[in-house]
Amino acid sequence: MADTWSIGARTFTSRLLVGTGKYPDFATMQRAHVASGAEIVTVAVRRLDLAAKGEASLLEWIPKGLVLLPNTAACFTAEEAIRTARLGRELGMGDLVKLEVIGDPRTLFPDVVGLVEAARALVKEGFTVLPYTNDDPVTARRLEEVGCAAIMPLGAPIGSGLGLRNPTNLRIILEAARVPVLVDAGVGTASDAAIAMELGAAAILMNTAIAGAQDPVLMAEAMRDGVTAGRKAFLAGRIPMRLHAAASSPMTGLIGR
């Protein structure tokens, strides 16, 4: 059976979600999306050029069949985020939304108070809400309680490439959550993706790590493989860590004994 996961009524096989920003050009972005094997691509609603038509429009370059995940990037209040989510729906992007309410322009850390407020309002309006949040288990629980369809804690600051800075908190969130947990932000390379999946994350969303690589298409392939390897390792179950050596072969019945 396929190893699938679900958001609301939608079911997916790829556990890698990708973005659309920071690519050198639309053609490279398109090739990277295909190489990633992703089924979901996130788009910043406030950064779309709604006047662009044909090949000048970013949306024209997103591979056919990918599910659009509009996001509320660059929103600094709950009110801005709610309006932006509504705009995405009016543009025909559907009710799925990655909710961002930024609290600090330098670090891009979330404003968790505004985030919970916006999430509560959008859930009531029928949106399937995926909130970008910090790695705080209490905030994660609050977001789940107001009806979010998933939780998206950061691995590190957006675009930093630092990898998972606090795996302990992520493990606590993963153990408590009854909805999918997607690691969002901070991944730098394929090994970071594998580690996140080994912890038990349902999926990973990344943009800069692919778009900003020297070869975005090759990095998209690497991230796809890293996510797959990490997921398989999680399902397989790693051996316990030991302080001392444990012989791979039995010590009994050796020749000469």
GROMACS .gro file of C-alpha atoms in nm:
model
  257
    1MET     CA    1   0.000   0.000   0.000
    2ALA     CA    2   0.113   0.355  -0.073
    3ASP     CA    3   0.248   0.555   0.219
    4THR     CA    4   0.006   0.848   0.203
    5TRP     CA    5  -0.083   1.140   0.425
    6SER     CA    6  -0.382   1.374   0.430
    7ILE     CA    7  -0.475   1.737   0.480
    8GLY     CA    8  -0.848   1.775   0.527
    9ALA     CA    9  -1.013   1.578   0.247
   10ARG     CA   10  -0.698   1.571   0.029
   11THR     CA   11  -0.455   1.278   0.024
   12PHE     CA   12  -0.096   1.295  -0.100
   13THR     CA   13   0.196   1.062  -0.161
   14SER     CA   14   0.479   1.318  -0.184
   15ARG     CA   15   0.590   1.452   0.154
   16LEU     CA   16   0.783   1.744   0.007
   17LEU     CA   17   0.607   2.079  -0.040
   18VAL     CA   18   0.782   2.351  -0.238
   19GLY     CA   19   0.764   2.726  -0.288
   20THR     CA   20   0.786   2.973  -0.575
   21GLY     CA   21   1.010   3.253  -0.451
   22LYS     CA   22   1.377   3.339  -0.505
   23TYR     CA   23   1.434   3.134  -0.822
   24PRO     CA   24   1.657   3.291  -1.090
   25ASP     CA   25   1.373   3.257  -1.341
   26PHE     CA   26   1.038   3.088  -1.391
   27ALA     CA   27   1.179   2.815  -1.616
   28THR     CA   28   1.423   2.701  -1.346
   29MET     CA   29   1.143   2.706  -1.091
   30GLN     CA   30   0.929   2.485  -1.311
   31ARG     CA   31   1.207   2.233  -1.366
   32ALA     CA   32   1.281   2.224  -0.993
   33HIS     CA   33   0.915   2.164  -0.912
   34VAL     CA   34   0.905   1.869  -1.148
   35ALA     CA   35   1.233   1.727  -1.012
   36SER     CA   36   1.109   1.756  -0.654
   37GLY     CA   37   0.814   1.527  -0.711
   38ALA     CA   38   0.605   1.765  -0.500
   39GLU     CA   39   0.227   1.764  -0.522
   40ILE     CA   40   0.174   2.092  -0.333
   41VAL     CA   41   0.326   2.430  -0.415
   42THR     CA   42   0.282   2.740  -0.201
   43VAL     CA   43   0.230   3.086  -0.349
   44ALA     CA   44   0.252   3.420  -0.167
   45VAL     CA   45  -0.077   3.591  -0.252
   46ARG     CA   46   0.046   3.941  -0.168
   47ARG     CA   47   0.346   3.905  -0.397
   48LEU     CA   48   0.153   3.792  -0.704
   49ASP     CA   49   0.150   4.029  -0.999
   50LEU     CA   50  -0.219   4.012  -1.078
   51ALA     CA   51  -0.171   4.222  -1.392
   52ALA     CA   52   0.075   3.975  -1.546
   53LYS     CA   53  -0.066   3.757  -1.823
   54GLY     CA   54   0.057   3.449  -2.008
   55GLU     CA   55   0.422   3.359  -1.954
   56ALA     CA   56   0.473   3.677  -1.752
   57SER     CA   57   0.255   3.529  -1.478
   58LEU     CA   58   0.416   3.305  -1.218
   59LEU     CA   59   0.104   3.087  -1.207
   60GLU     CA   60   0.153   2.991  -1.572
   61TRP     CA   61   0.483   2.822  -1.484
   62ILE     CA   62   0.358   2.600  -1.203
   63PRO     CA   63   0.336   2.243  -1.337
   64LYS     CA   64  -0.015   2.125  -1.411
   65GLY     CA   65  -0.173   1.907  -1.147
   66LEU     CA   66   0.001   2.059  -0.845
   67VAL     CA   67  -0.225   2.172  -0.562
   68LEU     CA   68  -0.190   2.544  -0.492
   69LEU     CA   69  -0.133   2.640  -0.130
   70PRO     CA   70  -0.179   3.018  -0.109
   71ASN     CA   71   0.005   3.175   0.182
   72THR     CA   72  -0.025   3.497   0.376
   73ALA     CA   73   0.345   3.588   0.371
   74ALA     CA   74   0.426   3.952   0.452
   75CYS     CA   75   0.121   3.990   0.676
   76PHE     CA   76   0.198   4.144   1.014
   77THR     CA   77  -0.150   4.145   1.170
   78ALA     CA   78  -0.432   3.895   1.199
   79GLU     CA   79  -0.653   4.130   0.997
   80GLU     CA   80  -0.404   4.144   0.708
   81ALA     CA   81  -0.370   3.767   0.706
   82ILE     CA   82  -0.747   3.712   0.705
   83ARG     CA   83  -0.797   3.956   0.415
   84THR     CA   84  -0.514   3.794   0.219
   85ALA     CA   85  -0.657   3.445   0.269
   86ARG     CA   86  -0.992   3.566   0.145
   87LEU     CA   87  -0.824   3.722  -0.159
   88GLY     CA   88  -0.657   3.391  -0.243
   89ARG     CA   89  -0.994   3.220  -0.234
   90GLU     CA   90  -1.149   3.490  -0.453
   91LEU     CA   91  -0.870   3.436  -0.706
   92GLY     CA   92  -0.977   3.073  -0.736
   93MET     CA   93  -0.699   2.919  -0.525
   94GLY     CA   94  -0.942   2.733  -0.301
   95ASP     CA   95  -0.987   2.709   0.074
   96LEU     CA   96  -0.645   2.564   0.159
   97VAL     CA   97  -0.422   2.831   0.314
   98LYS     CA   98  -0.079   2.847   0.473
   99LEU     CA   99  -0.134   3.104   0.745
  100GLU     CA  100   0.151   3.339   0.836
  101VAL     CA  101   0.128   3.630   1.081
  102ILE     CA  102   0.478   3.772   1.119
  103GLY     CA  103   0.572   3.936   1.446
  104ASP     CA  104   0.922   4.065   1.369
  105PRO     CA  105   1.050   4.185   1.029
  106ARG     CA  106   1.414   4.098   1.104
  107THR     CA  107   1.377   3.740   1.224
  108LEU     CA  108   1.040   3.670   1.059
  109PHE     CA  109   0.931   3.486   1.371
  110PRO     CA  110   0.554   3.443   1.401
  111ASP     CA  111   0.325   3.658   1.612
  112VAL     CA  112   0.162   3.362   1.784
  113VAL     CA  113  -0.118   3.568   1.943
  114GLY     CA  114  -0.223   3.709   1.607
  115LEU     CA  115  -0.172   3.368   1.448
  116VAL     CA  116  -0.418   3.193   1.679
  117GLU     CA  117  -0.667   3.479   1.632
  118ALA     CA  118  -0.647   3.460   1.253
  119ALA     CA  119  -0.660   3.080   1.253
  120ARG     CA  120  -0.977   3.079   1.463
  121ALA     CA  121  -1.147   3.324   1.227
  122LEU     CA  122  -1.045   3.146   0.906
  123VAL     CA  123  -1.148   2.803   1.035
  124LYS     CA  124  -1.493   2.947   1.108
  125GLU     CA  125  -1.506   3.071   0.747
  126GLY     CA  126  -1.442   2.722   0.614
  127PHE     CA  127  -1.072   2.746   0.534
  128THR     CA  128  -0.837   2.449   0.573
  129VAL     CA  129  -0.570   2.623   0.776
  130LEU     CA  130  -0.202   2.526   0.791
  131PRO     CA  131  -0.036   2.771   1.033
  132TYR     CA  132   0.334   2.859   1.023
  133THR     CA  133   0.434   2.881   1.388
  134ASN     CA  134   0.732   2.866   1.618
  135ASP     CA  135   0.845   2.541   1.780
  136ASP     CA  136   0.641   2.598   2.097
  137PRO     CA  137   0.430   2.294   2.195
  138VAL     CA  138   0.176   2.512   2.378
  139THR     CA  139   0.110   2.727   2.071
  140ALA     CA  140   0.087   2.414   1.860
  141ARG     CA  141  -0.182   2.281   2.093
  142ARG     CA  142  -0.375   2.610   2.079
  143LEU     CA  143  -0.372   2.603   1.699
  144GLU     CA  144  -0.498   2.247   1.694
  145GLU     CA  145  -0.771   2.336   1.943
  146VAL     CA  146  -0.908   2.614   1.719
  147GLY     CA  147  -0.940   2.368   1.430
  148CYS     CA  148  -0.623   2.392   1.221
  149ALA     CA  149  -0.583   2.099   0.981
  150ALA     CA  150  -0.207   2.077   1.042
  151ILE     CA  151   0.071   2.241   1.241
  152MET     CA  152   0.379   2.386   1.069
  153PRO     CA  153   0.653   2.460   1.324
  154LEU     CA  154   0.976   2.617   1.202
  155GLY     CA  155   1.299   2.421   1.206
  156ALA     CA  156   1.499   2.747   1.209
  157PRO     CA  157   1.438   3.107   1.092
  158ILE     CA  158   1.296   3.141   0.741
  159GLY     CA  159   1.566   3.125   0.475
  160SER     CA  160   1.846   3.068   0.727
  161GLY     CA  161   1.944   2.719   0.613
  162LEU     CA  162   2.048   2.637   0.969
  163GLY     CA  163   1.869   2.304   0.982
  164LEU     CA  164   1.671   2.184   1.283
  165ARG     CA  165   1.783   2.394   1.580
  166ASN     CA  166   1.548   2.246   1.840
  167PRO     CA  167   1.460   1.884   1.760
  168THR     CA  168   1.351   1.826   2.120
  169ASN     CA  169   1.061   2.070   2.092
  170LEU     CA  170   0.966   1.927   1.755
  171ARG     CA  171   0.953   1.580   1.909
  172ILE     CA  172   0.723   1.708   2.185
  173ILE     CA  173   0.493   1.866   1.925
  174LEU     CA  174   0.495   1.548   1.718
  175GLU     CA  175   0.410   1.328   2.017
  176ALA     CA  176   0.114   1.543   2.120
  177ALA     CA  177  -0.036   1.640   1.784
  178ARG     CA  178  -0.345   1.468   1.645
  179VAL     CA  179  -0.308   1.644   1.310
  180PRO     CA  180  -0.018   1.628   1.062
  181VAL     CA  181   0.297   1.818   1.163
  182LEU     CA  182   0.491   1.972   0.874
  183VAL     CA  183   0.836   2.120   0.936
  184ASP     CA  184   0.843   2.461   0.771
  185ALA     CA  185   1.148   2.687   0.730
  186GLY     CA  186   1.516   2.650   0.811
  187VAL     CA  187   1.609   2.341   0.609
  188GLY     CA  188   1.942   2.390   0.432
  189THR     CA  189   2.028   2.061   0.268
  190ALA     CA  190   1.904   1.707   0.215
  191SER     CA  191   2.038   1.575   0.545
  192ASP     CA  192   1.826   1.834   0.730
  193ALA     CA  193   1.520   1.706   0.546
  194ALA     CA  194   1.605   1.348   0.636
  195ILE     CA  195   1.645   1.435   1.004
  196ALA     CA  196   1.308   1.610   1.013
  197MET     CA  197   1.139   1.309   0.858
  198GLU     CA  198   1.321   1.069   1.091
  199LEU     CA  199   1.162   1.255   1.383
  200GLY     CA  200   0.820   1.166   1.243
  201ALA     CA  201   0.715   1.479   1.054
  202ALA     CA  202   0.435   1.416   0.807
  203ALA     CA  203   0.603   1.636   0.547
  204ILE     CA  204   0.839   1.930   0.494
  205LEU     CA  205   0.784   2.262   0.321
  206MET     CA  206   1.088   2.439   0.180
  207ASN     CA  207   1.171   2.712  -0.066
  208THR     CA  208   1.505   2.889  -0.018
  209ALA     CA  209   1.705   2.567   0.026
  210ILE     CA  210   1.607   2.467  -0.327
  211ALA     CA  211   1.565   2.803  -0.502
  212GLY     CA  212   1.886   2.947  -0.358
  213ALA     CA  213   2.106   2.646  -0.434
  214GLN     CA  214   2.376   2.673  -0.701
  215ASP     CA  215   2.181   2.410  -0.897
  216PRO     CA  216   1.815   2.435  -0.788
  217VAL     CA  217   1.700   2.143  -1.003
  218LEU     CA  218   1.962   1.906  -0.867
  219MET     CA  219   1.892   2.024  -0.513
  220ALA     CA  220   1.522   1.957  -0.566
  221GLU     CA  221   1.610   1.598  -0.653
  222ALA     CA  222   1.833   1.575  -0.345
  223MET     CA  223   1.556   1.708  -0.120
  224ARG     CA  224   1.309   1.462  -0.270
  225ASP     CA  225   1.546   1.176  -0.194
  226GLY     CA  226   1.629   1.309   0.154
  227VAL     CA  227   1.262   1.326   0.247
  228THR     CA  228   1.205   0.975   0.115
  229ALA     CA  229   1.508   0.833   0.300
  230GLY     CA  230   1.410   1.000   0.626
  231ARG     CA  231   1.054   0.872   0.601
  232LYS     CA  232   1.174   0.516   0.537
  233ALA     CA  233   1.413   0.536   0.832
  234PHE     CA  234   1.130   0.655   1.057
  235LEU     CA  235   0.906   0.369   0.948
  236ALA     CA  236   1.189   0.115   0.982
  237GLY     CA  237   1.277   0.219   1.337
  238ARG     CA  238   1.636   0.304   1.421
  239ILE     CA  239   1.848   0.099   1.661
  240PRO     CA  240   1.894   0.235   2.015
  241MET     CA  241   2.200   0.453   2.076
  242ARG     CA  242   2.466   0.284   2.292
  243LEU     CA  243   2.763   0.423   2.478
  244HIS     CA  244   2.981   0.120   2.403
  245ALA     CA  245   3.035  -0.106   2.104
  246ALA     CA  246   2.809  -0.400   2.027
  247ALA     CA  247   2.962  -0.667   1.805
  248SER     CA  248   2.787  -0.720   1.474
  249SER     CA  249   2.863  -1.092   1.492
  250PRO     CA  250   2.812  -1.328   1.789
  251MET     CA  251   3.118  -1.383   2.010
  252THR     CA  252   3.036  -1.750   2.069
  253GLY     CA  253   3.160  -2.037   1.854
  254LEU     CA  254   3.466  -1.852   1.726
  255ILE     CA  255   3.740  -2.054   1.553
  256GLY     CA  256   4.018  -2.134   1.798
  257ARG     CA  257   3.796  -2.126   2.103
   0.00000   0.00000   0.00000
